Coordinates of C-alpha atoms and ligand atoms in Angstrom, one line a residue:
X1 CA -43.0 -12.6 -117.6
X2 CA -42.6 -13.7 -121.2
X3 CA -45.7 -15.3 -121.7
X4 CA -47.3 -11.2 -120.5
X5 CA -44.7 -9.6 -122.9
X6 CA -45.8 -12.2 -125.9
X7 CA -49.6 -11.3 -125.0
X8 CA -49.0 -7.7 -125.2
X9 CA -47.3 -7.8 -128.4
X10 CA -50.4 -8.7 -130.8
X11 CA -52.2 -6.0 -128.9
X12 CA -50.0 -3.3 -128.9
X13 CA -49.7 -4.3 -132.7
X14 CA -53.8 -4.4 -133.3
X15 CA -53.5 -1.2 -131.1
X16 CA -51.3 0.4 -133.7
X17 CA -52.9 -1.0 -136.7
X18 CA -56.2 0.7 -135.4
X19 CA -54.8 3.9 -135.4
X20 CA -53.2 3.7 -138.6
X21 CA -56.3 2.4 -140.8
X22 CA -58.7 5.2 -138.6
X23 CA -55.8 8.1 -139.7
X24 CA -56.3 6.4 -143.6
X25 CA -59.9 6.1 -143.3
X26 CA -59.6 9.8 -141.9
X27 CA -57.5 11.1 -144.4
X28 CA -59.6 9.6 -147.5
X29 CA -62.8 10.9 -146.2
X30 CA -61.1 14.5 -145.9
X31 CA -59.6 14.0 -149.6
X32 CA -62.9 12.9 -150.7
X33 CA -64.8 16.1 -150.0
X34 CA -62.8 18.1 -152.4
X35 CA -61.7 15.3 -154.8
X36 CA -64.1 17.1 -157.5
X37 CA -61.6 19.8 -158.0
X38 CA -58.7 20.3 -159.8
X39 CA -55.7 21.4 -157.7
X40 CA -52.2 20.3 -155.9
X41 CA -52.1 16.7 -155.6
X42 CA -50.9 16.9 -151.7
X43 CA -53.1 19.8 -151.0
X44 CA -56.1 17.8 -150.9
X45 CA -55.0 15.2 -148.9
X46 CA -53.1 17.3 -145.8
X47 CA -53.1 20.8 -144.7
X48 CA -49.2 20.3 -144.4
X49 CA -49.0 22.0 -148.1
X50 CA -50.5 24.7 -146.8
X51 CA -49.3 25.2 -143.9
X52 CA -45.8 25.0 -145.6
X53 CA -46.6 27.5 -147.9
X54 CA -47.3 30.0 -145.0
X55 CA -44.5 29.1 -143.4
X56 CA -42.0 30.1 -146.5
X57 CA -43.0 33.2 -146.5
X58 CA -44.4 33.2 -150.2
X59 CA -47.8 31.7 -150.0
X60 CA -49.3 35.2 -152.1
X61 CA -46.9 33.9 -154.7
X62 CA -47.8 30.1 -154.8
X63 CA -51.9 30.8 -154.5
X64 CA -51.5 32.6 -157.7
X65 CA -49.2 30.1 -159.5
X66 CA -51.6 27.3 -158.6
X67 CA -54.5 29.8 -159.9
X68 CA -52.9 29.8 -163.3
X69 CA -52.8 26.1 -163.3
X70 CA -56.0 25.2 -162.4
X71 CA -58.1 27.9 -162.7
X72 CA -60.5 30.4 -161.0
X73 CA -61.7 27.5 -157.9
X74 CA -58.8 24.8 -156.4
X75 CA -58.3 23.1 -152.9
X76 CA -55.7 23.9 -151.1
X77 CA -56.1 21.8 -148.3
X78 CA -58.5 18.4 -147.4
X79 CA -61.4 21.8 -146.3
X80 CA -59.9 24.4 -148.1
X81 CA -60.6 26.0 -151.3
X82 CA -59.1 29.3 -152.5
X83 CA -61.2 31.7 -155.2
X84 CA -59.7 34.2 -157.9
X85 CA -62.5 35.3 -158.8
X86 CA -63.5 38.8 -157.6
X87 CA -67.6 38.9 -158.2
X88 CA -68.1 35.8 -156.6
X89 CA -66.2 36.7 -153.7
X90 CA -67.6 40.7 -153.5
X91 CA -71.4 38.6 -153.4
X92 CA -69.7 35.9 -150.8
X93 CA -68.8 38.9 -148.6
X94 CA -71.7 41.1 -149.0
X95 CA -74.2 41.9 -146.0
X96 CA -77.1 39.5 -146.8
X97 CA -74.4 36.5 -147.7
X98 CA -74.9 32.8 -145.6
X99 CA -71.2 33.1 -145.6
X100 CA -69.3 33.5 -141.7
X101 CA -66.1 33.8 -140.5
X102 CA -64.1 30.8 -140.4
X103 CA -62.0 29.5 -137.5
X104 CA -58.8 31.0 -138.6
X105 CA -59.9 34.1 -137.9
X106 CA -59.2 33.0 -134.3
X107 CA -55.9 33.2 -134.7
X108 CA -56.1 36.7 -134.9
X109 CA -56.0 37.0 -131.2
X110 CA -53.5 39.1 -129.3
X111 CA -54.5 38.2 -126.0
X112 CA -55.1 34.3 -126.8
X113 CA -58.3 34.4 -124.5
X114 CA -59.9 37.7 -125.4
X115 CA -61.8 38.0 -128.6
X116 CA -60.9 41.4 -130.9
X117 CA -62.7 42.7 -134.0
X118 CA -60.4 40.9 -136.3
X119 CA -60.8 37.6 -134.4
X120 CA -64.3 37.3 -133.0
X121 CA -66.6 34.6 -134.9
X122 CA -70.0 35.8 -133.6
X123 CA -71.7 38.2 -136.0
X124 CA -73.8 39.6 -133.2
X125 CA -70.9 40.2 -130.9
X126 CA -68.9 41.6 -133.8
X127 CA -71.3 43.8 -135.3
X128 CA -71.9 45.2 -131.6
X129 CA -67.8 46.2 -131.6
X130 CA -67.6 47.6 -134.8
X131 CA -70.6 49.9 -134.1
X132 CA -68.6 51.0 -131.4
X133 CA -65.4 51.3 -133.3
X134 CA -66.2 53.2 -136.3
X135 CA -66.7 56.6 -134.9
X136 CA -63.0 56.6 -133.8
X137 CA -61.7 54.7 -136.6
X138 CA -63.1 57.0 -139.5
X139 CA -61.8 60.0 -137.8
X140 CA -65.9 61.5 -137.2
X141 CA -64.9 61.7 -133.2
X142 CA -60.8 62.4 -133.4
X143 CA -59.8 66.4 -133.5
X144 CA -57.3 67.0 -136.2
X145 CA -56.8 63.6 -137.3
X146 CA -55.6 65.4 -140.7
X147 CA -53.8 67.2 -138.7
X148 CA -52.3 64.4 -136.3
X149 CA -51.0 62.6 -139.9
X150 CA -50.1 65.7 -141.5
X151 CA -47.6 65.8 -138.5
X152 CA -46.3 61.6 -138.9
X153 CA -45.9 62.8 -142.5
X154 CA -43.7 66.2 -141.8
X155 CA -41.8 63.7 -139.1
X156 CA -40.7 61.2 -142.1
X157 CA -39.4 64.5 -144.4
X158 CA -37.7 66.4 -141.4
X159 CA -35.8 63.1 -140.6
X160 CA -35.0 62.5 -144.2
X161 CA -34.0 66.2 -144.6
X162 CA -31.7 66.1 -141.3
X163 CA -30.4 62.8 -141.4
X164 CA -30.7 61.0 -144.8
X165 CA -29.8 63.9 -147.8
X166 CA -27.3 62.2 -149.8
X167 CA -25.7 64.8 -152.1
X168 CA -22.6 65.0 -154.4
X169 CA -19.9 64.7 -151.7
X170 CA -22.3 63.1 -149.1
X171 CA -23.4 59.4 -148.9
X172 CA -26.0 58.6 -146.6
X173 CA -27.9 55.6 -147.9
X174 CA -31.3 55.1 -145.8
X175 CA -33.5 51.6 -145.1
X176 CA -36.8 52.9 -146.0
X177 CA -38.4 49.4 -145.0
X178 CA -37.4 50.0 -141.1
X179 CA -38.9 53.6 -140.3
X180 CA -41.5 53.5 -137.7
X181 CA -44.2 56.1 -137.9
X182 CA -44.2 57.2 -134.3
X183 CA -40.9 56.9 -133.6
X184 CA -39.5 58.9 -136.5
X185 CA -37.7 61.7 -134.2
X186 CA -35.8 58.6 -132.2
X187 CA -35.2 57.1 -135.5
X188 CA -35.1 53.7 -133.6
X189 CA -37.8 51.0 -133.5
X190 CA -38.5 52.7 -129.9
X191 CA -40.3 49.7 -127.8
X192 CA -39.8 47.5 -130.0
X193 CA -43.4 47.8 -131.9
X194 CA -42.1 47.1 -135.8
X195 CA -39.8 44.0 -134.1
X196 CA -42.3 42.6 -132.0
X197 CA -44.7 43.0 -134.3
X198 CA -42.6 41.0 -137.4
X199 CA -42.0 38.1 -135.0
X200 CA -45.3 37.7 -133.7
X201 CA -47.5 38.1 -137.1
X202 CA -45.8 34.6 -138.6
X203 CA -45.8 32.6 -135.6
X204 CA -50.3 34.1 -135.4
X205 CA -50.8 33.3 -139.2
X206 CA -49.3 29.8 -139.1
X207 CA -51.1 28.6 -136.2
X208 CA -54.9 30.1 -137.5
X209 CA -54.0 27.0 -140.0
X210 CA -53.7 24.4 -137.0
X211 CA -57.6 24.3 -135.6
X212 CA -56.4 21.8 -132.8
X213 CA -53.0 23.3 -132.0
X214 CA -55.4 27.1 -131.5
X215 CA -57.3 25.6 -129.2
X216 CA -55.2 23.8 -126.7
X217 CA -53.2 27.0 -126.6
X218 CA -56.3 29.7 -126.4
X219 CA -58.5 26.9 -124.0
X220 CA -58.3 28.9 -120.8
X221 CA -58.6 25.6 -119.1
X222 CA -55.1 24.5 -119.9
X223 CA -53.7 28.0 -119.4
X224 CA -52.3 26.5 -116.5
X225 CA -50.1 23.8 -118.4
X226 CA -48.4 26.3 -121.0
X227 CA -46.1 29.2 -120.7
X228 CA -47.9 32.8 -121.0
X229 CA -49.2 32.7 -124.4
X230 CA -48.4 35.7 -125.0
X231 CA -45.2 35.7 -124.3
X232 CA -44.8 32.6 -125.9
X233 CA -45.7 34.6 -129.3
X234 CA -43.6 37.7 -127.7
X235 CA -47.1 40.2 -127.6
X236 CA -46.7 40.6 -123.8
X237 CA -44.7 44.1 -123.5
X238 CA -47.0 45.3 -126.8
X239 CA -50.2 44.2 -124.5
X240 CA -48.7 45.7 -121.1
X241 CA -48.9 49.0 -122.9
X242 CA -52.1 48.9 -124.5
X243 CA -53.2 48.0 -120.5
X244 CA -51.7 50.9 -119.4
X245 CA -52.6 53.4 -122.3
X246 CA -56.4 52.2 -121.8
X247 CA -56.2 52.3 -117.9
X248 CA -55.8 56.2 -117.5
X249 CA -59.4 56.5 -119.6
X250 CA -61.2 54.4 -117.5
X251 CA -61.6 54.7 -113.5
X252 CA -62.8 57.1 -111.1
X253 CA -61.0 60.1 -112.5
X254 CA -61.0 59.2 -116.3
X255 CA -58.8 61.6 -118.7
X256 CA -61.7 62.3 -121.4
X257 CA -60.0 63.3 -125.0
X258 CA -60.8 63.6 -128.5
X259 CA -59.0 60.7 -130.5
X260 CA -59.9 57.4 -131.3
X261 CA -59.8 55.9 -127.7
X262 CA -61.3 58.4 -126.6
X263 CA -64.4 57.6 -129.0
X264 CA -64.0 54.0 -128.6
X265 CA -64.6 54.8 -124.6
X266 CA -67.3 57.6 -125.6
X267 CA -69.0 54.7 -127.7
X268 CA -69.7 52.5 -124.8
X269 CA -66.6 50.0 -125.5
X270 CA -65.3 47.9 -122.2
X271 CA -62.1 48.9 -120.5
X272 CA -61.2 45.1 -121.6
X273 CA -62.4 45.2 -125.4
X274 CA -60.6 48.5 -125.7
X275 CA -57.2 47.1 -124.6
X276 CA -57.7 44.8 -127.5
X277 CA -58.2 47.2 -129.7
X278 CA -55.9 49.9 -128.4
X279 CA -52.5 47.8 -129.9
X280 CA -52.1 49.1 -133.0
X281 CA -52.2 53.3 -132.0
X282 CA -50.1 52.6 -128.9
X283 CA -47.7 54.6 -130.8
X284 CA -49.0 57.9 -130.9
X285 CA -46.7 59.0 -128.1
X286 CA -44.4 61.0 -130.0
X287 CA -44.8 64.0 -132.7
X288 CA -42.5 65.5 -134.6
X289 CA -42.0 69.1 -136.3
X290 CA -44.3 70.3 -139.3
X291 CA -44.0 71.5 -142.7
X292 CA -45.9 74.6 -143.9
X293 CA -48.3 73.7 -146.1
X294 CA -49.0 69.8 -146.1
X295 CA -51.3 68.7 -149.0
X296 CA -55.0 67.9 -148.0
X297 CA -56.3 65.0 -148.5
X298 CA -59.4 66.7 -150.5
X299 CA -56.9 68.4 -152.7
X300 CA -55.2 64.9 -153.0
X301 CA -57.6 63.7 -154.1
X302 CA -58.4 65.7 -157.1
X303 CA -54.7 64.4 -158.5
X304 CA -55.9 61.8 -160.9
X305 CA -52.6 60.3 -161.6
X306 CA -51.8 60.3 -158.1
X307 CA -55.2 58.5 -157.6
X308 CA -53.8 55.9 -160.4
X309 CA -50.2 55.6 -159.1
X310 CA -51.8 54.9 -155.3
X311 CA -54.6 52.4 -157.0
X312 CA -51.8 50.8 -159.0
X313 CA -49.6 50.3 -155.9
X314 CA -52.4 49.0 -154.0
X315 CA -52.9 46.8 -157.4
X316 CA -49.6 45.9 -157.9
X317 CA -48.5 45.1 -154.6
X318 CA -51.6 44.3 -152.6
X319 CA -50.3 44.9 -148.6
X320 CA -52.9 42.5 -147.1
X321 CA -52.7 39.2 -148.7
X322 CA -54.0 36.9 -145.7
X323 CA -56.4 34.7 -147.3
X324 CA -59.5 35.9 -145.1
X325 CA -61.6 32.4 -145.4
X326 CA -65.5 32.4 -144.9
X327 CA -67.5 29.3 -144.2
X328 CA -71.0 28.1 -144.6
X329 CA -72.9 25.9 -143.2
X330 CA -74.7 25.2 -145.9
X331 CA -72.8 23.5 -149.4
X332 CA -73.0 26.3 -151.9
X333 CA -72.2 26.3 -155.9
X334 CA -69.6 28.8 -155.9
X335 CA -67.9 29.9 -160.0
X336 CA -70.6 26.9 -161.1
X337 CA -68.8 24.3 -158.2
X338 CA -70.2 22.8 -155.4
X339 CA -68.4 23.7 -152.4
X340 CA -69.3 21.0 -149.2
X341 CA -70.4 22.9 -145.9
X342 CA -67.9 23.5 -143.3
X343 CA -65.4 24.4 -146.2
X344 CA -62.8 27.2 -145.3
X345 CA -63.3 29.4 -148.5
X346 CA -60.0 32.1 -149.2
X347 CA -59.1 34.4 -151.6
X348 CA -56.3 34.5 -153.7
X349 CA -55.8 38.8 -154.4
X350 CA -52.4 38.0 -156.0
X351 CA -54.8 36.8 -159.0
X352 CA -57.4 38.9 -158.5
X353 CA -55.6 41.8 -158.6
X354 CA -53.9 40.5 -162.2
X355 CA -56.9 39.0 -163.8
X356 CA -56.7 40.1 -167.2
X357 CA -60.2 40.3 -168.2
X358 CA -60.3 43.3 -166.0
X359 CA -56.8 45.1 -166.1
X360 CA -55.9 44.4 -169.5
X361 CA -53.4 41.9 -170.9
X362 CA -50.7 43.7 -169.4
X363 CA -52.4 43.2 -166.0
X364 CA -48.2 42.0 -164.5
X365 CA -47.1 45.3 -165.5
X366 CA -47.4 48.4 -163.0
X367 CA -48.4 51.3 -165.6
X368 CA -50.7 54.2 -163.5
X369 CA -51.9 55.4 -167.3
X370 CA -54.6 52.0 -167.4
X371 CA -56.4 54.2 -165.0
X372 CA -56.5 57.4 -167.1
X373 CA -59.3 58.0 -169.9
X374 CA -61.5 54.7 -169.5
X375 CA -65.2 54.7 -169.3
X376 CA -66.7 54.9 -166.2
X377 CA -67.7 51.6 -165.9
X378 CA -64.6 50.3 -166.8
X379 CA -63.2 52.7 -163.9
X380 CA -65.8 51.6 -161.4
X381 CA -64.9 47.6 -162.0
X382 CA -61.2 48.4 -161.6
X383 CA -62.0 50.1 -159.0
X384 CA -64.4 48.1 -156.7
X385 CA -61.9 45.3 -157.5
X386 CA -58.5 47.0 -156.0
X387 CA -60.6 48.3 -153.3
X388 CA -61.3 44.3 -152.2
X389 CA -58.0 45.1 -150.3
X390 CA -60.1 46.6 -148.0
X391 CA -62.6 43.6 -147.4
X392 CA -65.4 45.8 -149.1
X393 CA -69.2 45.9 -147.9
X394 CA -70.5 46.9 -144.4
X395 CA -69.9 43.5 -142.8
X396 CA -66.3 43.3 -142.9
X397 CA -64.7 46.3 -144.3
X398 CA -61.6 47.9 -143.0
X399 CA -62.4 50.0 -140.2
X400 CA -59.0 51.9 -141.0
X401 CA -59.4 52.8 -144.8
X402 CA -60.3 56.2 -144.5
X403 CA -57.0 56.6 -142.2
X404 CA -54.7 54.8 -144.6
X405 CA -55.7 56.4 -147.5
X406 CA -55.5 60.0 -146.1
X407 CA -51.4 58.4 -145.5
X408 CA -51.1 57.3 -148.9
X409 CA -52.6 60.4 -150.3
X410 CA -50.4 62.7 -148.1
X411 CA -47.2 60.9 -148.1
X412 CA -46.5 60.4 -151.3
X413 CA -46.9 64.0 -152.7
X414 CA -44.8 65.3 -149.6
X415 CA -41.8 63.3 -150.2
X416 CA -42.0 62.9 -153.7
X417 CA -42.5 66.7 -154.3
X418 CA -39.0 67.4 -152.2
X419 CA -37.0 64.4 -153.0
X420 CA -35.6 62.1 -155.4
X421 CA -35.0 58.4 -154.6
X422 CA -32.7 56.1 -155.8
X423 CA -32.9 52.4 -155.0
X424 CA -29.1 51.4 -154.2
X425 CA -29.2 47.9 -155.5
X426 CA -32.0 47.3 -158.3
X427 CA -31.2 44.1 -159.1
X428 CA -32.2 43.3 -155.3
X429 CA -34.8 46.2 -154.2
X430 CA -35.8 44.5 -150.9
X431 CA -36.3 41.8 -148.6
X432 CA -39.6 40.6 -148.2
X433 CA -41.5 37.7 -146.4
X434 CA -44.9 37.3 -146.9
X435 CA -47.0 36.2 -143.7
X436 CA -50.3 38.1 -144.9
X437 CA -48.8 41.3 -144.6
X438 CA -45.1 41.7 -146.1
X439 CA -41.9 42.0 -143.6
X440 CA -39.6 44.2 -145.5
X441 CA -36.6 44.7 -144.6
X442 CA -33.1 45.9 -146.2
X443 CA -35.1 48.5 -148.8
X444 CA -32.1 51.0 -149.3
X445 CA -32.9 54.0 -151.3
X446 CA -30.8 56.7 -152.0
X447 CA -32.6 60.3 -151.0
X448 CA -31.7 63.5 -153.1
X449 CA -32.7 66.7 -152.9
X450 CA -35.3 67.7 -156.2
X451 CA -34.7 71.2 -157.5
X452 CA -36.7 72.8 -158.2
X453 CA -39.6 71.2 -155.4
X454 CA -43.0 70.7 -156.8
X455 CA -45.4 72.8 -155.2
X456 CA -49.0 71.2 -155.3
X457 CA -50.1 72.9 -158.3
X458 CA -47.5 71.7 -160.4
X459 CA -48.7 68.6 -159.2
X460 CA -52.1 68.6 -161.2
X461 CA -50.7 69.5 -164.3
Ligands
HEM501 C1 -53.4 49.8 -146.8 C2 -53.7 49.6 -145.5 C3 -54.7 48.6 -145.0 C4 -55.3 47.5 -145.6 C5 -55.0 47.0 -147.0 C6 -56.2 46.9 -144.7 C7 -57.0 45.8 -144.9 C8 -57.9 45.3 -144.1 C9 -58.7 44.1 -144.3 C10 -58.7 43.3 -145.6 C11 -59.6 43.9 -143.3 C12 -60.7 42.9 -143.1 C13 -60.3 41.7 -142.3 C14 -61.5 40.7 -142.3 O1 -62.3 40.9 -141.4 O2 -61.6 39.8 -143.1 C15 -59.3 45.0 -142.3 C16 -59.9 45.1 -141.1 C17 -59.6 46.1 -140.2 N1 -58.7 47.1 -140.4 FE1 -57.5 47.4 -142.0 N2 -56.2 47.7 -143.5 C18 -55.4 48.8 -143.7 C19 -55.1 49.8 -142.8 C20 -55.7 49.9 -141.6 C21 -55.5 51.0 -140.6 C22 -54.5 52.2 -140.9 C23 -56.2 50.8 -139.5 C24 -56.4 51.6 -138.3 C25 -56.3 52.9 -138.2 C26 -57.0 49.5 -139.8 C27 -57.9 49.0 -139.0 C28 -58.7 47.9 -139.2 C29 -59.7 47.3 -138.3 C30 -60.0 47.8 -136.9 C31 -60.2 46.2 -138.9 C32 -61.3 45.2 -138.3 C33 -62.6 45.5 -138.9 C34 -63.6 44.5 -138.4 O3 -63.3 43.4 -138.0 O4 -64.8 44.7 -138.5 N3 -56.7 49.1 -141.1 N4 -58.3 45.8 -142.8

């Protein structure tokens, strides 16, 4: 016995000491790649700091610190680099560019063995989907998608008009940050969409940084050794609905109808592909009461300073900040540096929405007039740059922008030309956790009545 358990020793030691100097050797090859440029000490040696910085909620913030320090191009992990600079990343993005999605776009799943159009890698496969999805998603198939919004819209001011007025001898403070469109006549988070949704987006983001950790838990081969996925990540009531909004259009006796599924289906898209898609509008269910004469969008958008207050916004506070890395398999010289193949290349749109070159010195400071009275060209850069928020260029656009900016345009001129709104505690105007798009919570405004209301004409003035 003791002579096995001393010959065993010196092997399970070599055994060990073989695993330590192949992690080293590992790790000194991965910090080598990079070790040309300037960034976070840690970052180049272990994905941990950026993994971390995902985790806390803040990694917007952090991307653009470390941009200030170090300049346009810096690693943020052994293959990671993040850019700030906007024409580089508009050419990296364009149509004929040798750039692809990276891995971490897998991580986009919902159901962890089906592909969407955020997550697949393929171009073929993707550009296939999105042929099928624009119709619907740009509104060219839906009947009264103005309208259908015009309605979301009226539903936010009826509830603030019923339920929310604070006047002089009535208090009734509201958490703007927590009101579902869909939902607003229940005025409760109905099936749990915003809830689901706010747990499940942090847990997605921080595993599209763990390449191994994705796979064992989207390899349908170990499906068997792991809880449901998707309940694991809490999706599974948000995916039984999709299932059963998608079923009725499909089938022997198929209910045929003009909105975006029913494009999507018209289209040629799979019963299983639209069940993907079909998780974000799940919500449509419910529709509120109108007002009489909602703004258009086309007279929206003939408001310049309403044009510069939404651009500013978007500017400002940029809503999708998930760092959206393309890879090549190819090394490419990207701001004059070589960046090895197989690199995951990010954006940083904290810093590219603040560069000063093209905003102006005062590029930290939220001030609609920068957008009033410029030369066109000077318009047209500030422009095509804000818009990046969109992921511009055919490839990779959002297939939603013409939707959300019909919102923007709409709901700001319908509230804002009935109410006034007060933020309860300036010193602490939210809560908000960054995991690529923000979780606010606790926003409590206080909603007054504005006499006299602006009617639309006022509003160009
Ligand atoms: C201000 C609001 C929005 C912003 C900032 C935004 C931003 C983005 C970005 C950056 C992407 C590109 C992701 C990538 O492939 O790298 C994207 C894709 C997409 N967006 Fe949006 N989005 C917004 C609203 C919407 C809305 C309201 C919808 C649905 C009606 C939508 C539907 C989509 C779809 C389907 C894609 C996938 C496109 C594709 O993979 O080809 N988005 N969005």
């Amino acid at each position: 016995m003791l002579y096995t358990a001393s010959a065993a020793g010196p092997a399970a030691l070599l055994g060990l000491a073989l695993v330590v100097l192949s992690v080293v050797i590992l790790r000194v090859k991965g910090f080598a790649r990079l070790k040309h440029i300037p960034g976070p000490l840690w970052a180049g040696w272990t994905d941990l700091w950026l993994i971390r910085a995902q985790i806390c909620g803040r990694l917007n913030f952090i991307l653009h610190d470390v941009n200030r320090q170090y300049g346009k191009l810096f690693p943020i992990g052994p293959k990671w680099v993040v850019c700030g600079d906007g024409a580089e990343l508009r050419r990296m993005w364009g149509v004929r560019s040798a750039w692809q999605r990276a891995y971490w776009y897998r991580g986009l799943r919902v159901d962890p063995y089906k592909d969407n159009a955020f997550s697949t890698l393929d171009d073929q496969v993707h550009e296939k989907l999105r042929a099928k999805l624009a119709p619907g998603y740009g509104g060219k198939d839906v009947d009264n998608l103005h309208q259908l919004i015009d309605e979301q819209v009226a539903g936010l001011v009826s509830l603030l008009e019923t339920t929310y007025l604070s006047t002089e001898i009535d208090f009734r403070p509201v958490d703007l940050a927590c009101k579902a469109f869909g939902y607003l006549a229940a005025d409760v988070d109905l099936f749990g969409y915003i809830e689901t949704t706010e747990r499940t987006v942090p847990v997605l983001l921080a595993t599209a940084l763990m390449p191994w950790f994705l796979r064992i838990l989207q390899s349908p081969r170990l499906k068997w050794l792991l809880p449901n996925a998707q309940d694991m990540v809490g999706i599974g009531t948000v995916m039984g609905r999709a299932k059963a909004a998608v079923a009725e259009r499909y089938g022997d006796k198929p209910v045929v109808k003009r909105d975006m599924l029913g494009s999507f289906v018209a289209h040629g898209l799979s019963r299983e592909d639209a069940e993907g898609e079909t998780v974000a509008e799940i919500d449509a269910g419910i529709r509120e009461g109108r007002v009489s004469s909602p703004i258009t969008d086309a007279e929206a958008r003939q408001l310049p300073y309403l044009q510069a207050v939404i651009r500013e916004g978007l500017r400002v506070w940029p809503p999708a900040t998930a760092v959206l890395p393309k890879v090549s398999d190819k090394d490419q010289v990207v701001c004059g540096v070589r960046v090895p193949a197989g690199t995951n290349f990010a954006w940083s749109p904290w810093s590219i929405m603040r560069n000063k070159e093209t905003f102006g010195d005062d590029a930290d400071l939220f001030r609609p007039e920068r957008w009033l009275g410029i030369p066109p060209a000077k318009y047209r850069l500030m422009d095509q740059t804000v818009m990046m928020e969109f992921a511009p260029g055919s490839r990779w656009e959002c297939l939603g922008k013409t939707v959300a900016q019909m919102e923007l345009n709409k709901t700001f001129v319908e509230l804002l030309r009935r109410f006034d709104f007060t933020l309860l505690d300036p010193t602490s105007p939210w809560k908000s956790y960054n995991a690529a798009v923000f979780i606010q919570s606790d926003m409590n405004v206080v909603v007054t009545r504005r006499e006299p209301s602006l009617v639309p004409a006022q509003l160009k003035e």
